[in-house]
Structures are given as C-alpha cells and as structure tokens.
Amino acid sequence: MRTKDLRFGLAIFGASLALLLVRFLVPRPIGMADNGDGWRLLCKLGGKQLDRPAEGFVRFNYGAGVPCTSDYVSSQNWLDWLASKAGHLFGSNAILNLMVLGIGTCVLVAVAITAAVAGLDLKRRGQVIAAVLLLLVMGDSAFFGYFASTLSEGAAFLGMLLICGGLLLMHRDRGRRYAGAVITVLGGLIGINAKSQTLLLIPLFVLAVLLVKPNGAHGKARWSLLLAVLVFVGAGTLAVQSHGDPANAEYREANVYNAIFDSIVDGKHDTNADLAALGLPQSFAKYVGTGWWTPGAAKTDPLYPRYRDKISRRNVVRYYSTHPERVAQILQQGGVNTLTARPDNLGSFGELSGQPRLSKEYRVPVFSGLATLAAPAGLFVLVPLWLLMIWAAARAFRRGRREYGLVVLMLTLFAVGQLGLSALGEGVEGVKHQLLTLFPTVLALAFAILSLLPRAEEAPTPQGEREDDEPLTEEIAAVV
C-alpha cells in the first residue's frame, strides 16, 4: 500500500470516528432502550438489575445485579465484555456502561467504513462519496441507537459492514488482500453469531467468499486464502453455537405461539376458520393478539396441554402451505413493518436527558425517513427495490466489478430471506425484528449506487473480464 493511500485511509478513519462520536454524544448521548430482552446479555456480565427501566428510557449504567443464567448466544456479548473491561480500566464501577460500549462500537464502525472505502476501486472523489454514504447508513436514526444498547442488533449491523469491507479488500493486491481476510473473519464471526436470525447469513457468506477473486492470486494462492477464511469462521461459529442455546431453540415454542396468535389468527380475518385449520379449539379465539409472555396467554388455559403439539413449526408450515393468500398478507405486513423502521415502544434517550418517555431522536433520518414515507406500500416498494439491486449486482459482474456484485447480492438475498423468516416465523415486535431486513437493504442500496461510479484510472480490469465488448471490437477493426 502506498504512503498516500495509507494517509488517505487514516484520514477516512479519523473523520469517520469524529463524526460518529459527535453523532453519539452531541448534544446528549443517545442509545436504544431495553425491550425486556437485555437481561439475556446482562446475565453473562452479572448485571441483571430488577429495577432497570424498560422500553421508555435508555439506562446507560448497569451495576451488579441478582444472580441469573442465560444460554442466549450472541456476539454482542463479546462487545459488552470488552466495554465492561474497558470501563473498569477507566475507573467505572458499572458492570456495563453503555457510553463506553457506544464509543467502542463507533471505533469499530469507523474501522469497517475505512476498510470498505479502501476496498473500492474508485477515484478519490468516489471514495469520499462512499465514506459519506456509509456514514449516512450506519448513522441513520433507525440503526445507530443499537450501538449503545443491551440488545444484539448492533452486532449484526457492525458484522455485516465488516464482512462487506473485508470482501472488497480481498479483491485487491497482496497487502490489502490479507487485511481483508482478517476483517472478513472478524465480520463473519460477529455478523453470523449476532442473533439466531443472522445464521441465515451462513450459506450466503460461504458463497460470497468462494466467489472472491483476489487481484493477482491464482490457483493455490487464491484458494488457500479463501478456505482459511471459511475454516476460521466455520470453526468459530461452531464453537460459539455449541456453548449455549444453538439457534435460540429456547424460544422456539414462544416464537410459534406468537406467529399463531399475533400474526395468523389476528382477529382481522376468519378467526374460527384459521383456528380450525391449525387444529385449535374455537375457545382459543379469546387469545387473539396475546404474546407468549402476556399475562393470561393461552398457555395458562387448562386446554393448552392437550393442544400443545399444535404449537409447532410443522403445524404452522402446514397452514401456510394451504393458505397462500394469508401468506401473502402476512408478508405484506412484514414489508410494512420493515419500512416503518422505528419501533414505537423503544425510547432513544437516557433517564436524565430531560426528554419525555419513549422519545426518539431524528438526527440522521435520511434512509429511515424515506422508508417511513413508503411504509404503507410494503412489498410494493421493497420487491422492485430488491429487483433493481439484483440488476445492479448482475451489471457489476458483467463489467468486471464482481466485488460490488458479491456484496450487493449477498445483502439483498439475506434481506429477502430475513423478511420471510421474521414475518412468518416470529409474529410479535415486527418492526424491531424487520430491522435485520431494512439494514441490509439500505446497505446493499449504498453499494449498488457506488458500483455506478467510475473506476480509478490506475485500477486494472480483472484478468479475463472486460467492462464491455466495445473496446475489443474497435481494436479488431483497427488491426483489419
């Protein structure tokens, strides 16, 4: 890497970090309130506090709490552990200080942005545009607050950007190629293991890595690097998932219950017919709209043990296979939830901020603001957008810019799969769950836009690929 490239990369990192810290701290710190799931991570640190506020405000400091255990698996726990240790190093008595976590995550996001920009074959102006675009994505009000929270979405967002930055760098020369491999491994471990939903990334990640063509690397030199990345990420993921609750199986029955009583039997369609199709008694109609943890839910009904076998994924899949119209309606609601972007029940400010309970910040609402305007259309906006990005990915492949095509296609396919997974398989908290659809969609859109910018003059066309056939036609004509 040339000296001027190194200086430029450091400038991008410094500017990105400074802007992210201002975004986080000025005029007052922001984060994301705990929806009640935060205890699963706090238990691992010994910080479960029974008096913690839920949903309305962000609590930036968690002290020692009552003993508890949690088998929840999330790479967010790694970030929390590092923040806890860093806080103690700087004199904090808190088990988890979200200010420290937020600052540390801003550093990692700045690294990810720098890696992505360094991996792009753009002119300097294009790279600056890329940095701005990625800052707008990562700093968007729908996503940024999760970097200072007890929830695991922040790890998913960070991991996906690190994967993209690593894959882009792996297409470059030797020095950047190996740096890209390290970043891809880091991003893969964080992104894939962030939540049970992000395990859907595994096949897409494997395919994307196998399709990488490092500049100047052929045969053994190419495949040894790619296989090393897959081995490290695969072994790490297996180790992580084997020490806890793999794929969040603990909540399987709860998720199916929520899918049935909050999504399928929603009280807006033929409730009795839907209950009959699911093999449930008509008396369960009174539980429409209840969640697994709702007081007085169906699981407290004396009849529930008799019908418990119907609260299963197999039964739900059987229902979906015979009710395509309801599937389409549920997916459309998932699209609406995706574009809504901001959960109503989660506040952005601390208890002492002076802001009302459940208040939200709108400092950088660029993508989420546009999404909210389009929310009523749901899939009628998302499907054309996804098709457009698939076209952009195909165009990138045709023009010898496969690195853009890989990241755009990976993110888009993950978004499509995630929408179906959350809409059909989870039911409650649709807006929050569909953030893992909105984020990769927005990030894919950013890279699709960047793929349209002109290459740097010194960037060679990858061997065996041409931008188009026109130069070859002209060259042959000249020879003749």
GROMACS .gro file of N, CA and C in nm, residues 230-298:
model
  207
  230LEU      N    1  -1.290  -1.939   0.550
  230LEU     CA    2  -1.406  -2.022   0.581
  230LEU      C    3  -1.380  -2.114   0.700
  231VAL      N    4  -1.259  -2.166   0.711
  231VAL     CA    5  -1.227  -2.254   0.823
  231VAL      C    6  -1.233  -2.177   0.955
  232PHE      N    7  -1.173  -2.058   0.958
  232PHE     CA    8  -1.174  -1.980   1.082
  232PHE      C    9  -1.316  -1.941   1.122
  233VAL      N   10  -1.395  -1.893   1.026
  233VAL     CA   11  -1.531  -1.851   1.058
  233VAL      C   12  -1.617  -1.971   1.093
  234GLY      N   13  -1.602  -2.081   1.018
  234GLY     CA   14  -1.680  -2.201   1.047
  234GLY      C   15  -1.649  -2.259   1.182
  235ALA      N   16  -1.520  -2.272   1.215
  235ALA     CA   17  -1.482  -2.327   1.345
  235ALA      C   18  -1.527  -2.236   1.458
  236GLY      N   19  -1.510  -2.106   1.440
  236GLY     CA   20  -1.552  -2.012   1.544
  236GLY      C   21  -1.702  -2.015   1.566
  237THR      N   22  -1.779  -2.019   1.457
  237THR     CA   23  -1.925  -2.024   1.470
  237THR      C   24  -1.971  -2.153   1.536
  238LEU      N   25  -1.909  -2.264   1.500
  238LEU     CA   26  -1.944  -2.391   1.562
  238LEU      C   27  -1.915  -2.388   1.712
  239ALA      N   28  -1.801  -2.330   1.749
  239ALA     CA   29  -1.766  -2.322   1.890
  239ALA      C   30  -1.864  -2.233   1.966
  240VAL      N   31  -1.901  -2.121   1.906
  240VAL     CA   32  -1.993  -2.028   1.973
  240VAL      C   33  -2.131  -2.091   1.989
  241GLN      N   34  -2.182  -2.150   1.882
  241GLN     CA   35  -2.318  -2.205   1.885
  241GLN      C   36  -2.329  -2.329   1.972
  242SER      N   37  -2.217  -2.396   1.997
  242SER     CA   38  -2.221  -2.518   2.079
  242SER      C   39  -2.210  -2.488   2.228
  243HIS      N   40  -2.187  -2.362   2.263
  243HIS     CA   41  -2.179  -2.324   2.404
  243HIS      C   42  -2.295  -2.229   2.437
  244GLY      N   43  -2.412  -2.284   2.442
  244GLY     CA   44  -2.529  -2.202   2.473
  244GLY      C   45  -2.651  -2.266   2.411
  245ASP      N   46  -2.740  -2.181   2.364
  245ASP     CA   47  -2.866  -2.227   2.307
  245ASP      C   48  -2.858  -2.215   2.155
  246PRO      N   49  -2.815  -2.318   2.084
  246PRO     CA   50  -2.797  -2.307   1.939
  246PRO      C   51  -2.926  -2.265   1.870
  247ALA      N   52  -2.912  -2.165   1.783
  247ALA     CA   53  -3.025  -2.115   1.702
  247ALA      C   54  -3.143  -2.070   1.788
  248ASN      N   55  -3.116  -2.038   1.915
  248ASN     CA   56  -3.221  -1.983   2.003
  248ASN      C   57  -3.338  -2.080   2.019
  249ALA      N   58  -3.308  -2.210   2.035
  249ALA     CA   59  -3.413  -2.310   2.045
  249ALA      C   60  -3.500  -2.290   2.169
  250GLU      N   61  -3.446  -2.222   2.270
  250GLU     CA   62  -3.520  -2.197   2.394
  250GLU      C   63  -3.651  -2.124   2.367
  251TYR      N   64  -3.652  -2.042   2.263
  251TYR     CA   65  -3.770  -1.959   2.236
  251TYR      C   66  -3.853  -2.013   2.119
  252ARG      N   67  -3.828  -2.137   2.080
  252ARG     CA   68  -3.896  -2.192   1.962
  252ARG      C   69  -4.047  -2.195   1.981
  253GLU      N   70  -4.092  -2.249   2.094
  253GLU     CA   71  -4.236  -2.256   2.119
  253GLU      C   72  -4.295  -2.116   2.132
  254ALA      N   73  -4.221  -2.027   2.197
  254ALA     CA   74  -4.271  -1.889   2.212
  254ALA      C   75  -4.287  -1.822   2.075
  255ASN      N   76  -4.189  -1.841   1.986
  255ASN     CA   77  -4.198  -1.779   1.854
  255ASN      C   78  -4.315  -1.834   1.774
  256VAL      N   79  -4.337  -1.966   1.783
  256VAL     CA   80  -4.451  -2.025   1.711
  256VAL      C   81  -4.582  -1.974   1.769
  257TYR      N   82  -4.590  -1.967   1.901
  257TYR     CA   83  -4.711  -1.913   1.965
  257TYR      C   84  -4.739  -1.772   1.914
  258ASN      N   85  -4.636  -1.688   1.912
  258ASN     CA   86  -4.655  -1.550   1.867
  258ASN      C   87  -4.696  -1.545   1.720
  259ALA      N   88  -4.637  -1.632   1.638
  259ALA     CA   89  -4.673  -1.635   1.497
  259ALA      C   90  -4.820  -1.671   1.478
  260ILE      N   91  -4.869  -1.761   1.564
  260ILE     CA   92  -5.009  -1.804   1.552
  260ILE      C   93  -5.105  -1.697   1.601
  261PHE      N   94  -5.084  -1.650   1.725
  261PHE     CA   95  -5.185  -1.564   1.787
  261PHE      C   96  -5.166  -1.415   1.761
  262ASP      N   97  -5.054  -1.377   1.704
  262ASP     CA   98  -5.035  -1.236   1.672
  262ASP      C   99  -5.033  -1.210   1.522
  263SER      N  100  -5.008  -1.316   1.445
  263SER     CA  101  -4.991  -1.298   1.301
  263SER      C  102  -5.096  -1.373   1.221
  264ILE      N  103  -5.107  -1.504   1.240
  264ILE     CA  104  -5.204  -1.584   1.163
  264ILE      C  105  -5.347  -1.556   1.211
  265VAL      N  106  -5.370  -1.581   1.339
  265VAL     CA  107  -5.502  -1.555   1.397
  265VAL      C  108  -5.499  -1.415   1.455
  266ASP      N  109  -5.519  -1.318   1.369
  266ASP     CA  110  -5.501  -1.178   1.410
  266ASP      C  111  -5.631  -1.105   1.440
  267GLY      N  112  -5.746  -1.175   1.427
  267GLY     CA  113  -5.874  -1.112   1.454
  267GLY      C  114  -5.926  -1.027   1.340
  268LYS      N  115  -5.850  -1.015   1.231
  268LYS     CA  116  -5.892  -0.933   1.117
  268LYS      C  117  -5.942  -1.018   1.001
  269HIS      N  118  -5.928  -1.150   1.015
  269HIS     CA  119  -5.971  -1.240   0.909
  269HIS      C  120  -6.067  -1.343   0.969
  270ASP      N  121  -6.080  -1.458   0.908
  270ASP     CA  122  -6.174  -1.559   0.957
  270ASP      C  123  -6.109  -1.636   1.072
  271THR      N  124  -6.129  -1.586   1.193
  271THR     CA  125  -6.062  -1.643   1.310
  271THR      C  126  -6.098  -1.789   1.332
  272ASN      N  127  -6.227  -1.822   1.325
  272ASN     CA  128  -6.270  -1.959   1.350
  272ASN      C  129  -6.213  -2.055   1.247
  273ALA      N  130  -6.211  -2.013   1.121
  273ALA     CA  131  -6.157  -2.099   1.015
  273ALA      C  132  -6.007  -2.119   1.033
  274ASP      N  133  -5.937  -2.013   1.074
  274ASP     CA  134  -5.793  -2.025   1.095
  274ASP      C  135  -5.761  -2.116   1.212
  275LEU      N  136  -5.838  -2.103   1.321
  275LEU     CA  137  -5.817  -2.192   1.435
  275LEU      C  138  -5.843  -2.337   1.396
  276ALA      N  139  -5.948  -2.360   1.320
  276ALA     CA  140  -5.980  -2.496   1.277
  276ALA      C  141  -5.869  -2.552   1.189
  277ALA      N  142  -5.816  -2.469   1.099
  277ALA     CA  143  -5.709  -2.515   1.010
  277ALA      C  144  -5.583  -2.551   1.088
  278LEU      N  145  -5.564  -2.484   1.202
  278LEU     CA  146  -5.448  -2.512   1.287
  278LEU      C  147  -5.474  -2.624   1.387
  279GLY      N  148  -5.598  -2.672   1.390
  279GLY     CA  149  -5.632  -2.779   1.483
  279GLY      C  150  -5.652  -2.731   1.625
  280LEU      N  151  -5.684  -2.604   1.643
  280LEU     CA  152  -5.703  -2.545   1.775
  280LEU      C  153  -5.851  -2.523   1.803
  281PRO      N  154  -5.893  -2.527   1.930
  281PRO     CA  155  -6.036  -2.510   1.962
  281PRO      C  156  -6.083  -2.367   1.941
  282GLN      N  157  -6.212  -2.352   1.914
  282GLN     CA  158  -6.269  -2.220   1.891
  282GLN      C  159  -6.256  -2.130   2.015
  283SER      N  160  -6.250  -2.193   2.132
  283SER     CA  161  -6.240  -2.113   2.255
  283SER      C  162  -6.109  -2.035   2.262
  284PHE      N  163  -6.009  -2.074   2.182
  284PHE     CA  164  -5.882  -2.002   2.182
  284PHE      C  165  -5.890  -1.869   2.109
  285ALA      N  166  -6.007  -1.837   2.054
  285ALA     CA  167  -6.024  -1.708   1.986
  285ALA      C  168  -6.003  -1.592   2.083
  286LYS      N  169  -6.025  -1.617   2.211
  286LYS     CA  170  -6.009  -1.508   2.309
  286LYS      C  171  -5.863  -1.472   2.332
  287TYR      N  172  -5.771  -1.551   2.277
  287TYR     CA  173  -5.629  -1.522   2.295
  287TYR      C  174  -5.567  -1.451   2.175
  288VAL      N  175  -5.651  -1.410   2.081
  288VAL     CA  176  -5.601  -1.336   1.965
  288VAL      C  177  -5.530  -1.209   2.012
  289GLY      N  178  -5.410  -1.186   1.960
  289GLY     CA  179  -5.334  -1.067   1.995
  289GLY      C  180  -5.246  -1.082   2.117
  290THR      N  181  -5.254  -1.197   2.185
  290THR     CA  182  -5.167  -1.218   2.301
  290THR      C  183  -5.031  -1.270   2.257
  291GLY      N  184  -4.931  -1.242   2.338
  291GLY     CA  185  -4.798  -1.296   2.316
  291GLY      C  186  -4.765  -1.400   2.419
  292TRP      N  187  -4.656  -1.470   2.399
  292TRP     CA  188  -4.617  -1.579   2.488
  292TRP      C  189  -4.603  -1.531   2.632
  293TRP      N  190  -4.552  -1.407   2.649
  293TRP     CA  191  -4.528  -1.356   2.784
  293TRP      C  192  -4.642  -1.266   2.834
  294THR      N  193  -4.751  -1.257   2.758
  294THR     CA  194  -4.865  -1.177   2.801
  294THR      C  195  -4.937  -1.245   2.917
  295PRO      N  196  -4.967  -1.172   3.024
  295PRO     CA  197  -5.044  -1.233   3.133
  295PRO      C  198  -5.176  -1.289   3.080
  296GLY      N  199  -5.209  -1.409   3.118
  296GLY     CA  200  -5.333  -1.470   3.073
  296GLY      C  201  -5.326  -1.522   2.931
  297ALA      N  202  -5.208  -1.552   2.882
  297ALA     CA  203  -5.193  -1.607   2.747
  297ALA      C  204  -5.252  -1.748   2.741
  298ALA      N  205  -5.263  -1.803   2.621
  298ALA     CA  206  -5.327  -1.934   2.603
  298ALA      C  207  -5.255  -2.045   2.679
   0.00000   0.00000   0.00000
